[in-house]
PDB file of C-alpha atoms in Angstrom:
ATOM      1  CA  ILE A   1      22.516 129.185 124.843  1.00 89.00           C
ATOM      2  CA  GLY A   2      24.596 131.835 122.922  1.00 87.00           C
ATOM      3  CA  THR A   3      28.324 131.320 122.776  1.00 91.00           C
ATOM      4  CA  PRO A   4      29.647 128.766 119.815  1.00 92.00           C
ATOM      5  CA  GLY A   5      30.077 125.403 121.956  1.00 95.00           C
ATOM      6  CA  THR A   6      28.412 121.962 123.176  1.00 97.00           C
ATOM      7  CA  TYR A   7      25.853 122.061 125.626  1.00 97.00           C
ATOM      8  CA  ARG A   8      23.208 119.024 127.293  1.00 98.00           C
ATOM      9  CA  VAL A   9      20.382 120.423 128.945  1.00 97.00           C
ATOM     10  CA  GLU A  10      19.081 116.795 131.210  1.00 98.00           C
ATOM     11  CA  GLY A  11      16.158 116.220 133.418  1.00 98.00           C
ATOM     12  CA  PHE A  12      14.599 119.671 133.654  1.00 96.00           C
ATOM     13  CA  THR A  13      11.023 120.831 134.025  1.00 97.00           C
ATOM     14  CA  ILE A  14      11.252 123.940 132.545  1.00 96.00           C
ATOM     15  CA  SER A  15       7.948 126.462 134.109  1.00 95.00           C
ATOM     16  CA  GLY A  16       7.016 129.582 134.350  1.00 91.00           C
ATOM     17  CA  ALA A  17       9.102 131.520 131.887  1.00 89.00           C
ATOM     18  CA  ASN A  18       8.149 134.658 130.423  1.00 86.00           C
ATOM     19  CA  SER A  19       9.892 136.395 127.720  1.00 82.00           C
ATOM     20  CA  ASN A  20       6.919 138.834 127.178  1.00 69.00           C
ATOM     21  CA  THR A  21       9.229 142.468 126.644  1.00 62.00           C
ATOM     22  CA  ALA A  22       8.700 144.618 124.465  1.00 54.00           C
ATOM     23  CA  SER A  23      13.013 144.760 123.634  1.00 51.00           C
ATOM     24  CA  GLY A  24      13.802 144.165 119.891  1.00 49.00           C
ATOM     25  CA  ASP A  25      17.524 143.424 120.948  1.00 49.00           C
ATOM     26  CA  VAL A  26      17.902 139.598 119.933  1.00 48.00           C
ATOM     27  CA  ASN A  27      21.141 139.324 121.899  1.00 46.00           C
ATOM     28  CA  SER A  28      19.182 139.758 125.131  1.00 46.00           C
ATOM     29  CA  VAL A  29      18.514 137.690 127.643  1.00 47.00           C
ATOM     30  CA  LEU A  30      14.819 139.902 127.700  1.00 48.00           C
ATOM     31  CA  TYR A  31      14.854 139.204 123.012  1.00 69.00           C
ATOM     32  CA  GLN A  32      10.499 138.723 122.687  1.00 79.00           C
ATOM     33  CA  SER A  33      11.535 134.939 121.780  1.00 83.00           C
ATOM     34  CA  GLY A  34      12.531 131.685 123.269  1.00 87.00           C
ATOM     35  CA  ALA A  35      11.096 132.221 126.773  1.00 89.00           C
ATOM     36  CA  GLY A  36      11.836 128.354 128.000  1.00 92.00           C
ATOM     37  CA  LEU A  37      14.600 128.317 126.307  1.00 94.00           C
ATOM     38  CA  TYR A  38      16.349 130.218 123.300  1.00 92.00           C
ATOM     39  CA  ILE A  39      19.280 129.024 121.038  1.00 93.00           C
ATOM     40  CA  TYR A  40      20.751 131.324 118.689  1.00 89.00           C
ATOM     41  CA  SER A  41      24.090 131.032 117.187  1.00 84.00           C
ATOM     42  CA  ARG A  42      25.138 134.502 116.636  1.00 80.00           C
ATOM     43  CA  VAL A  43      29.371 134.329 116.631  1.00 83.00           C
ATOM     44  CA  PRO A  44      29.307 134.367 112.447  1.00 81.00           C
ATOM     45  CA  SER A  45      31.562 130.828 111.710  1.00 85.00           C
ATOM     46  CA  THR A  46      30.779 129.412 114.648  1.00 90.00           C
ATOM     47  CA  ALA A  47      28.153 126.301 115.690  1.00 92.00           C
ATOM     48  CA  ILE A  48      25.729 125.377 118.787  1.00 95.00           C
ATOM     49  CA  ASP A  49      25.169 121.565 118.781  1.00 96.00           C
ATOM     50  CA  ALA A  50      22.578 121.496 122.205  1.00 97.00           C
ATOM     51  CA  THR A  51      20.484 118.111 123.030  1.00 98.00           C
ATOM     52  CA  ILE A  52      17.478 118.647 125.473  1.00 98.00           C
ATOM     53  CA  VAL A  53      16.582 115.360 127.015  1.00 98.00           C
ATOM     54  CA  ASP A  54      14.110 114.166 129.686  1.00 98.00           C
ATOM     55  CA  CYS A  55      12.065 117.325 130.335  1.00 98.00           C
ATOM     56  CA  ALA A  56       9.067 118.999 130.104  1.00 98.00           C
ATOM     57  CA  PHE A  57       8.756 122.611 128.802  1.00 97.00           C
ATOM     58  CA  VAL A  58       5.134 124.404 130.539  1.00 96.00           C
ATOM     59  CA  GLU A  59       3.445 126.763 131.007  1.00 94.00           C
ATOM     60  CA  ASN A  60       6.118 128.856 129.852  1.00 93.00           C
ATOM     61  CA  ASN A  61       4.544 131.982 128.193  1.00 90.00           C
ATOM     62  CA  ALA A  62       6.443 134.546 125.226  1.00 88.00           C
ATOM     63  CA  ALA A  63       4.890 137.304 122.952  1.00 83.00           C
ATOM     64  CA  GLY A  64       7.442 135.853 120.130  1.00 81.00           C
ATOM     65  CA  PHE A  65       8.287 132.565 119.107  1.00 83.00           C
ATOM     66  CA  GLY A  66       8.470 129.782 120.653  1.00 89.00           C
ATOM     67  CA  ALA A  67       7.598 129.765 124.014  1.00 91.00           C
ATOM     68  CA  ALA A  68       8.223 126.823 125.019  1.00 94.00           C
ATOM     69  CA  MET A  69      12.111 127.120 123.100  1.00 94.00           C
ATOM     70  CA  ALA A  70      13.096 128.956 119.914  1.00 91.00           C
ATOM     71  CA  ALA A  71      16.589 128.406 117.758  1.00 92.00           C
ATOM     72  CA  ALA A  72      17.424 130.100 114.673  1.00 89.00           C
ATOM     73  CA  SER A  73      20.941 130.357 112.604  1.00 88.00           C
ATOM     74  CA  ARG A  74      22.525 133.524 111.445  1.00 81.00           C
ATOM     75  CA  GLU A  75      23.168 134.556 108.349  1.00 74.00           C
ATOM     76  CA  ASP A  76      25.824 137.586 107.560  1.00 70.00           C
ATOM     77  CA  ASN A  77      26.692 138.669 104.301  1.00 66.00           C
ATOM     78  CA  ASN A  78      27.347 135.145 103.618  1.00 67.00           C
ATOM     79  CA  VAL A  79      28.546 133.964 107.302  1.00 64.00           C
ATOM     80  CA  VAL A  80      26.878 131.602 108.746  1.00 78.00           C
ATOM     81  CA  SER A  81      26.419 130.318 112.326  1.00 87.00           C
ATOM     82  CA  VAL A  82      24.435 127.095 112.524  1.00 89.00           C
ATOM     83  CA  THR A  83      22.927 126.255 115.530  1.00 92.00           C
ATOM     84  CA  ARG A  84      21.870 122.804 115.953  1.00 95.00           C
ATOM     85  CA  VAL A  85      19.269 121.036 118.038  1.00 96.00           C
ATOM     86  CA  ALA A  86      18.319 117.296 119.478  1.00 97.00           C
ATOM     87  CA  ILE A  87      15.302 116.704 121.291  1.00 98.00           C
ATOM     88  CA  ASP A  88      15.012 113.067 122.922  1.00 98.00           C
ATOM     89  CA  ARG A  89      12.369 112.085 125.694  1.00 98.00           C
ATOM     90  CA  CYS A  90      10.466 115.937 126.528  1.00 98.00           C
ATOM     91  CA  VAL A  91       7.044 116.757 127.424  1.00 97.00           C
ATOM     92  CA  ILE A  92       6.161 120.212 125.729  1.00 96.00           C
ATOM     93  CA  LYS A  93       2.551 121.790 127.513  1.00 96.00           C
ATOM     94  CA  LEU A  94      -0.044 124.545 128.179  1.00 95.00           C
ATOM     95  CA  ASN A  95       2.878 127.191 126.918  1.00 94.00           C
ATOM     96  CA  GLN A  96       1.277 130.229 125.508  1.00 89.00           C
ATOM     97  CA  HIS A  97       1.602 133.319 123.251  1.00 82.00           C
ATOM     98  CA  GLY A  98       0.253 136.819 124.316  1.00 69.00           C
ATOM     99  CA  GLY A  99      -2.795 136.284 121.169  1.00 55.00           C
ATOM    100  CA  THR A 100      -0.740 135.693 118.569  1.00 57.00           C
ATOM    101  CA  ALA A 101      -0.414 132.056 116.696  1.00 57.00           C
ATOM    102  CA  ASN A 102       3.556 131.585 116.970  1.00 76.00           C
ATOM    103  CA  ALA A 103       4.180 128.282 117.899  1.00 86.00           C
ATOM    104  CA  VAL A 104       5.461 127.008 120.837  1.00 90.00           C
ATOM    105  CA  LEU A 105       8.613 125.294 119.514  1.00 90.00           C
ATOM    106  CA  ASN A 106      10.264 127.447 116.553  1.00 90.00           C
ATOM    107  CA  TRP A 107      13.035 126.765 115.098  1.00 89.00           C
ATOM    108  CA  ASN A 108      14.224 128.592 112.067  1.00 87.00           C
ATOM    109  CA  LYS A 109      17.228 127.523 110.064  1.00 88.00           C
ATOM    110  CA  VAL A 110      18.260 124.983 112.535  1.00 91.00           C
ATOM    111  CA  GLU A 111      19.662 121.262 112.533  1.00 92.00           C
ATOM    112  CA  GLY A 112      18.423 118.760 114.455  1.00 93.00           C
ATOM    113  CA  SER A 113      15.653 116.558 115.071  1.00 96.00           C
ATOM    114  CA  ILE A 114      13.143 115.774 117.812  1.00 97.00           C
ATOM    115  CA  ARG A 115      12.405 112.189 118.955  1.00 97.00           C
ATOM    116  CA  ASN A 116      10.060 109.688 121.185  1.00 97.00           C
ATOM    117  CA  SER A 117       8.450 113.478 122.805  1.00 97.00           C
ATOM    118  CA  ILE A 118       5.040 114.975 122.957  1.00 97.00           C
ATOM    119  CA  ILE A 119       4.283 118.304 121.868  1.00 97.00           C
ATOM    120  CA  ALA A 120       0.378 118.961 122.813  1.00 96.00           C
ATOM    121  CA  SER A 121      -2.340 121.158 124.796  1.00 95.00           C
ATOM    122  CA  ASN A 122      -0.528 124.414 124.304  1.00 94.00           C
ATOM    123  CA  PRO A 123      -3.522 127.221 123.868  1.00 92.00           C
ATOM    124  CA  THR A 124      -1.758 128.558 120.442  1.00 90.00           C
ATOM    125  CA  GLY A 125       0.694 127.151 117.322  1.00 90.00           C
ATOM    126  CA  GLY A 126       2.851 123.478 117.934  1.00 93.00           C
ATOM    127  CA  VAL A 127       6.497 123.402 115.540  1.00 93.00           C
ATOM    128  CA  ILE A 128       7.280 125.222 112.857  1.00 89.00           C
ATOM    129  CA  ALA A 129      10.308 123.698 112.070  1.00 88.00           C
ATOM    130  CA  ARG A 130      12.884 125.805 108.464  1.00 86.00           C
ATOM    131  CA  PRO A 131      16.112 123.509 108.586  1.00 87.00           C
ATOM    132  CA  PRO A 132      18.716 125.745 106.285  1.00 83.00           C
ATOM    133  CA  ASP A 133      18.937 124.108 102.784  1.00 82.00           C
ATOM    134  CA  ALA A 134      17.985 120.740 101.521  1.00 81.00           C
ATOM    135  CA  GLN A 135      20.710 119.247 102.798  1.00 83.00           C
ATOM    136  CA  ARG A 136      20.000 119.108 106.320  1.00 85.00           C
ATOM    137  CA  PRO A 137      16.516 118.219 106.850  1.00 87.00           C
ATOM    138  CA  ILE A 138      14.727 118.394 110.491  1.00 92.00           C
ATOM    139  CA  SER A 139      13.259 114.856 111.401  1.00 95.00           C
ATOM    140  CA  LEU A 140      10.622 114.362 113.882  1.00 96.00           C
ATOM    141  CA  VAL A 141      10.446 110.604 114.880  1.00 97.00           C
ATOM    142  CA  ASN A 142       7.503 108.628 117.298  1.00 97.00           C
ATOM    143  CA  VAL A 143       6.441 112.034 117.981  1.00 97.00           C
ATOM    144  CA  THR A 144       2.696 112.727 119.436  1.00 97.00           C
ATOM    145  CA  ILE A 145       2.277 116.301 118.160  1.00 97.00           C
ATOM    146  CA  ALA A 146      -2.139 117.268 119.364  1.00 97.00           C
ATOM    147  CA  ASN A 147      -4.425 118.786 121.195  1.00 95.00           C
ATOM    148  CA  ASN A 148      -2.830 122.563 120.112  1.00 95.00           C
ATOM    149  CA  ARG A 149      -4.811 124.815 119.638  1.00 92.00           C
ATOM    150  CA  ASP A 150      -4.344 126.836 115.884  1.00 92.00           C
ATOM    151  CA  TYR A 151      -2.603 123.932 114.375  1.00 93.00           C
ATOM    152  CA  GLY A 152       0.149 121.039 114.590  1.00 94.00           C
ATOM    153  CA  LEU A 153       3.440 121.130 112.384  1.00 94.00           C
ATOM    154  CA  VAL A 154       4.525 124.070 109.893  1.00 89.00           C
ATOM    155  CA  THR A 155       6.815 123.430 108.123  1.00 86.00           C
ATOM    156  CA  PHE A 156       8.318 126.239 104.607  1.00 78.00           C
ATOM    157  CA  ASN A 157       9.692 127.073 101.743  1.00 71.00           C
ATOM    158  CA  GLY A 158       9.934 123.413 100.680  1.00 74.00           C
ATOM    159  CA  LEU A 159      12.809 122.492 102.610  1.00 80.00           C
ATOM    160  CA  PRO A 160      13.342 118.559 104.210  1.00 86.00           C
ATOM    161  CA  VAL A 161      11.018 118.000 106.981  1.00 91.00           C
ATOM    162  CA  ASN A 162      11.047 114.409 107.454  1.00 93.00           C
ATOM    163  CA  VAL A 163       8.251 113.263 109.591  1.00 95.00           C
ATOM    164  CA  SER A 164       7.794 109.362 111.096  1.00 97.00           C
ATOM    165  CA  ASN A 165       6.137 106.783 113.222  1.00 97.00           C
ATOM    166  CA  SER A 166       4.497 110.205 114.903  1.00 97.00           C
ATOM    167  CA  ILE A 167       0.886 110.954 115.336  1.00 98.00           C
ATOM    168  CA  LEU A 168      -0.608 114.493 114.621  1.00 97.00           C
ATOM    169  CA  TRP A 169      -4.085 114.832 115.938  1.00 97.00           C
ATOM    170  CA  ASN A 170      -6.788 116.839 117.072  1.00 96.00           C
ATOM    171  CA  ASN A 171      -4.686 119.977 116.241  1.00 96.00           C
ATOM    172  CA  GLY A 172      -7.119 123.314 115.574  1.00 93.00           C
ATOM    173  CA  ALA A 173     -10.467 122.904 113.673  1.00 94.00           C
ATOM    174  CA  GLY A 174      -9.121 118.975 113.065  1.00 94.00           C
ATOM    175  CA  THR A 175      -8.739 118.965 109.324  1.00 95.00           C
ATOM    176  CA  GLU A 176      -5.872 117.736 107.847  1.00 95.00           C
ATOM    177  CA  ALA A 177      -3.633 121.516 106.602  1.00 93.00           C
ATOM    178  CA  ASN A 178      -4.362 122.128 110.486  1.00 94.00           C
ATOM    179  CA  GLN A 179      -2.433 118.559 111.734  1.00 95.00           C
ATOM    180  CA  ILE A 180       0.474 119.087 109.161  1.00 92.00           C
ATOM    181  CA  THR A 181       1.110 122.190 106.331  1.00 85.00           C
ATOM    182  CA  LEU A 182       3.851 120.295 103.738  1.00 74.00           C
ATOM    183  CA  ALA A 183       5.993 122.408 101.838  1.00 73.00           C
ATOM    184  CA  GLY A 184       9.136 120.151 101.424  1.00 73.00           C
ATOM    185  CA  ALA A 185       7.696 117.640 104.772  1.00 79.00           C
ATOM    186  CA  THR A 186       7.853 113.471 104.102  1.00 90.00           C
ATOM    187  CA  VAL A 187       5.765 111.882 106.111  1.00 94.00           C
ATOM    188  CA  ASN A 188       5.435 107.865 106.006  1.00 96.00           C
ATOM    189  CA  ALA A 189       4.333 105.474 108.973  1.00 97.00           C
ATOM    190  CA  CYS A 190       1.756 108.599 110.457  1.00 97.00           C
ATOM    191  CA  THR A 191      -1.437 108.716 112.114  1.00 97.00           C
ATOM    192  CA  VAL A 192      -2.811 111.816 110.901  1.00 97.00           C
ATOM    193  CA  GLN A 193      -6.499 113.234 111.924  1.00 97.00           C
ATOM    194  CA  ASN A 194      -8.293 113.969 108.470  1.00 97.00           C
ATOM    195  CA  TRP A 195      -5.134 112.391 106.514  1.00 95.00           C
ATOM    196  CA  SER A 196      -6.521 111.919 103.111  1.00 92.00           C
ATOM    197  CA  GLY A 197      -3.223 110.320 100.865  1.00 89.00           C
ATOM    198  CA  THR A 198      -2.646 113.860  98.586  1.00 85.00           C
ATOM    199  CA  LEU A 199       0.273 114.750 100.572  1.00 84.00           C
ATOM    200  CA  GLY A 200       1.957 111.148  99.622  1.00 87.00           C
ATOM    201  CA  GLY A 201       4.474 108.903 101.567  1.00 92.00           C
ATOM    202  CA  THR A 202       3.614 105.433 102.685  1.00 95.00           C
ATOM    203  CA  GLN A 203       1.765 103.637 105.756  1.00 96.00           C
ATOM    204  CA  ASN A 204      -0.213 106.374 106.568  1.00 96.00           C
ATOM    205  CA  ASN A 205      -3.378 106.615 108.056  1.00 96.00           C
ATOM    206  CA  ALA A 206      -6.776 108.966 109.356  1.00 97.00           C
ATOM    207  CA  THR A 207      -7.381 105.996 112.612  1.00 97.00           C
ATOM    208  CA  ASP A 208      -8.531 107.393 116.224  1.00 97.00           C
ATOM    209  CA  PRO A 209      -4.761 106.835 118.283  1.00 97.00           C
ATOM    210  CA  GLN A 210      -7.973 106.291 121.278  1.00 97.00           C
ATOM    211  CA  PHE A 211      -5.700 108.882 123.921  1.00 97.00           C
ATOM    212  CA  LEU A 212      -7.530 108.237 127.170  1.00 96.00           C
ATOM    213  CA  ASP A 213      -8.933 112.031 127.566  1.00 95.00           C
ATOM    214  CA  LEU A 214      -8.191 114.762 125.149  1.00 91.00           C
ATOM    215  CA  ASP A 215      -9.943 116.953 127.537  1.00 92.00           C
ATOM    216  CA  GLY A 216      -9.042 115.366 131.066  1.00 93.00           C
ATOM    217  CA  PRO A 217     -11.825 114.811 133.776  1.00 95.00           C
ATOM    218  CA  ASP A 218     -12.195 118.791 134.410  1.00 96.00           C
ATOM    219  CA  ASN A 219     -13.582 118.162 129.968  1.00 94.00           C
ATOM    220  CA  LEU A 220     -11.411 121.323 129.327  1.00 92.00           C
ATOM    221  CA  PRO A 221      -9.122 121.971 126.732  1.00 90.00           C
ATOM    222  CA  PHE A 222      -5.430 123.123 127.890  1.00 92.00           C
ATOM    223  CA  THR A 223      -5.548 122.230 131.346  1.00 93.00           C
ATOM    224  CA  ALA A 224      -2.871 119.948 133.526  1.00 92.00           C
ATOM    225  CA  ASP A 225      -5.093 117.220 133.139  1.00 95.00           C
ATOM    226  CA  ASP A 226      -5.514 115.811 129.851  1.00 95.00           C
ATOM    227  CA  ASP A 227      -4.531 112.896 129.466  1.00 95.00           C
ATOM    228  CA  PHE A 228      -2.139 111.731 125.699  1.00 94.00           C
ATOM    229  CA  ARG A 229      -1.321 107.891 127.128  1.00 95.00           C
ATOM    230  CA  LEU A 230      -2.940 105.733 124.654  1.00 95.00           C
ATOM    231  CA  ALA A 231      -6.158 103.470 125.129  1.00 96.00           C
ATOM    232  CA  LEU A 232      -4.552  99.547 125.593  1.00 96.00           C
ATOM    233  CA  THR A 233      -7.189  99.615 122.671  1.00 96.00           C
ATOM    234  CA  SER A 234      -5.165 101.957 120.925  1.00 96.00           C
ATOM    235  CA  PRO A 235      -4.805 100.513 117.289  1.00 95.00           C
ATOM    236  CA  MET A 236      -1.415 102.725 117.411  1.00 95.00           C
ATOM    237  CA  ILE A 237       0.427 100.165 119.699  1.00 94.00           C
ATOM    238  CA  ASP A 238       3.462  98.896 118.484  1.00 92.00           C
ATOM    239  CA  ALA A 239       2.321 100.184 114.756  1.00 91.00           C
ATOM    240  CA  GLY A 240       5.278 102.042 114.083  1.00 91.00           C
ATOM    241  CA  ASP A 241       7.797 100.697 111.226  1.00 93.00           C
ATOM    242  CA  ASN A 242      12.067 100.009 112.948  1.00 93.00           C
ATOM    243  CA  ALA A 243      12.971 100.629 109.594  1.00 92.00           C
ATOM    244  CA  LEU A 244      12.065 104.010 109.891  1.00 91.00           C
ATOM    245  CA  LEU A 245      14.039 104.183 113.434  1.00 88.00           C
ATOM    246  CA  PRO A 246      17.026 106.497 113.337  1.00 82.00           C
TER     247      PRO A 246
END
């Protein structure tokens, strides 16, 4: 998506896409980032508004950033184009990069939100979220980021990313820093593996969410049978804070 306008992508499964070309032309569909979906507002002083609902991004492969999705805004001599993205009720799993530790979902200077979605079992990193400035934060609400090989969520440059009612678990080596790297982010009412409390926020915990089977019946990570449903005994069921809902 590169032409200014408003877009809605709903009910699709995007799978098997490959953007492993070495092309450096960011205007080309052959660009090596954003295998599943590439959103780049490249026309100065315009905007792209994209809503992605009830979609699955599965087994896409990229040499660059964002095997499932890459999105970015453009700045040229202080003339800005704007990319806004809203993701709701999506599943992002089993996407990968060509041997690099990039994120399957990579947003660079993007206004947006991720809600009610699962980003899990990707044999690479989870999410890189960089909003355009301090006045336009990225929000994650009711999101599970789990079992990604390298890390869960990374934020940059002290710019605001607000995370609430979410689970970040079993990413990378399992440390708190593997789940979330805070640089301007706020975290409230979340379950974060090895949460220490030093990163602030309220109502956060490190309680095992009790996923049914993180590596599935085959006991292998990053395969299709990985099961991220919560067990009936999970303490995370109905554990969110309704006051933090959008």
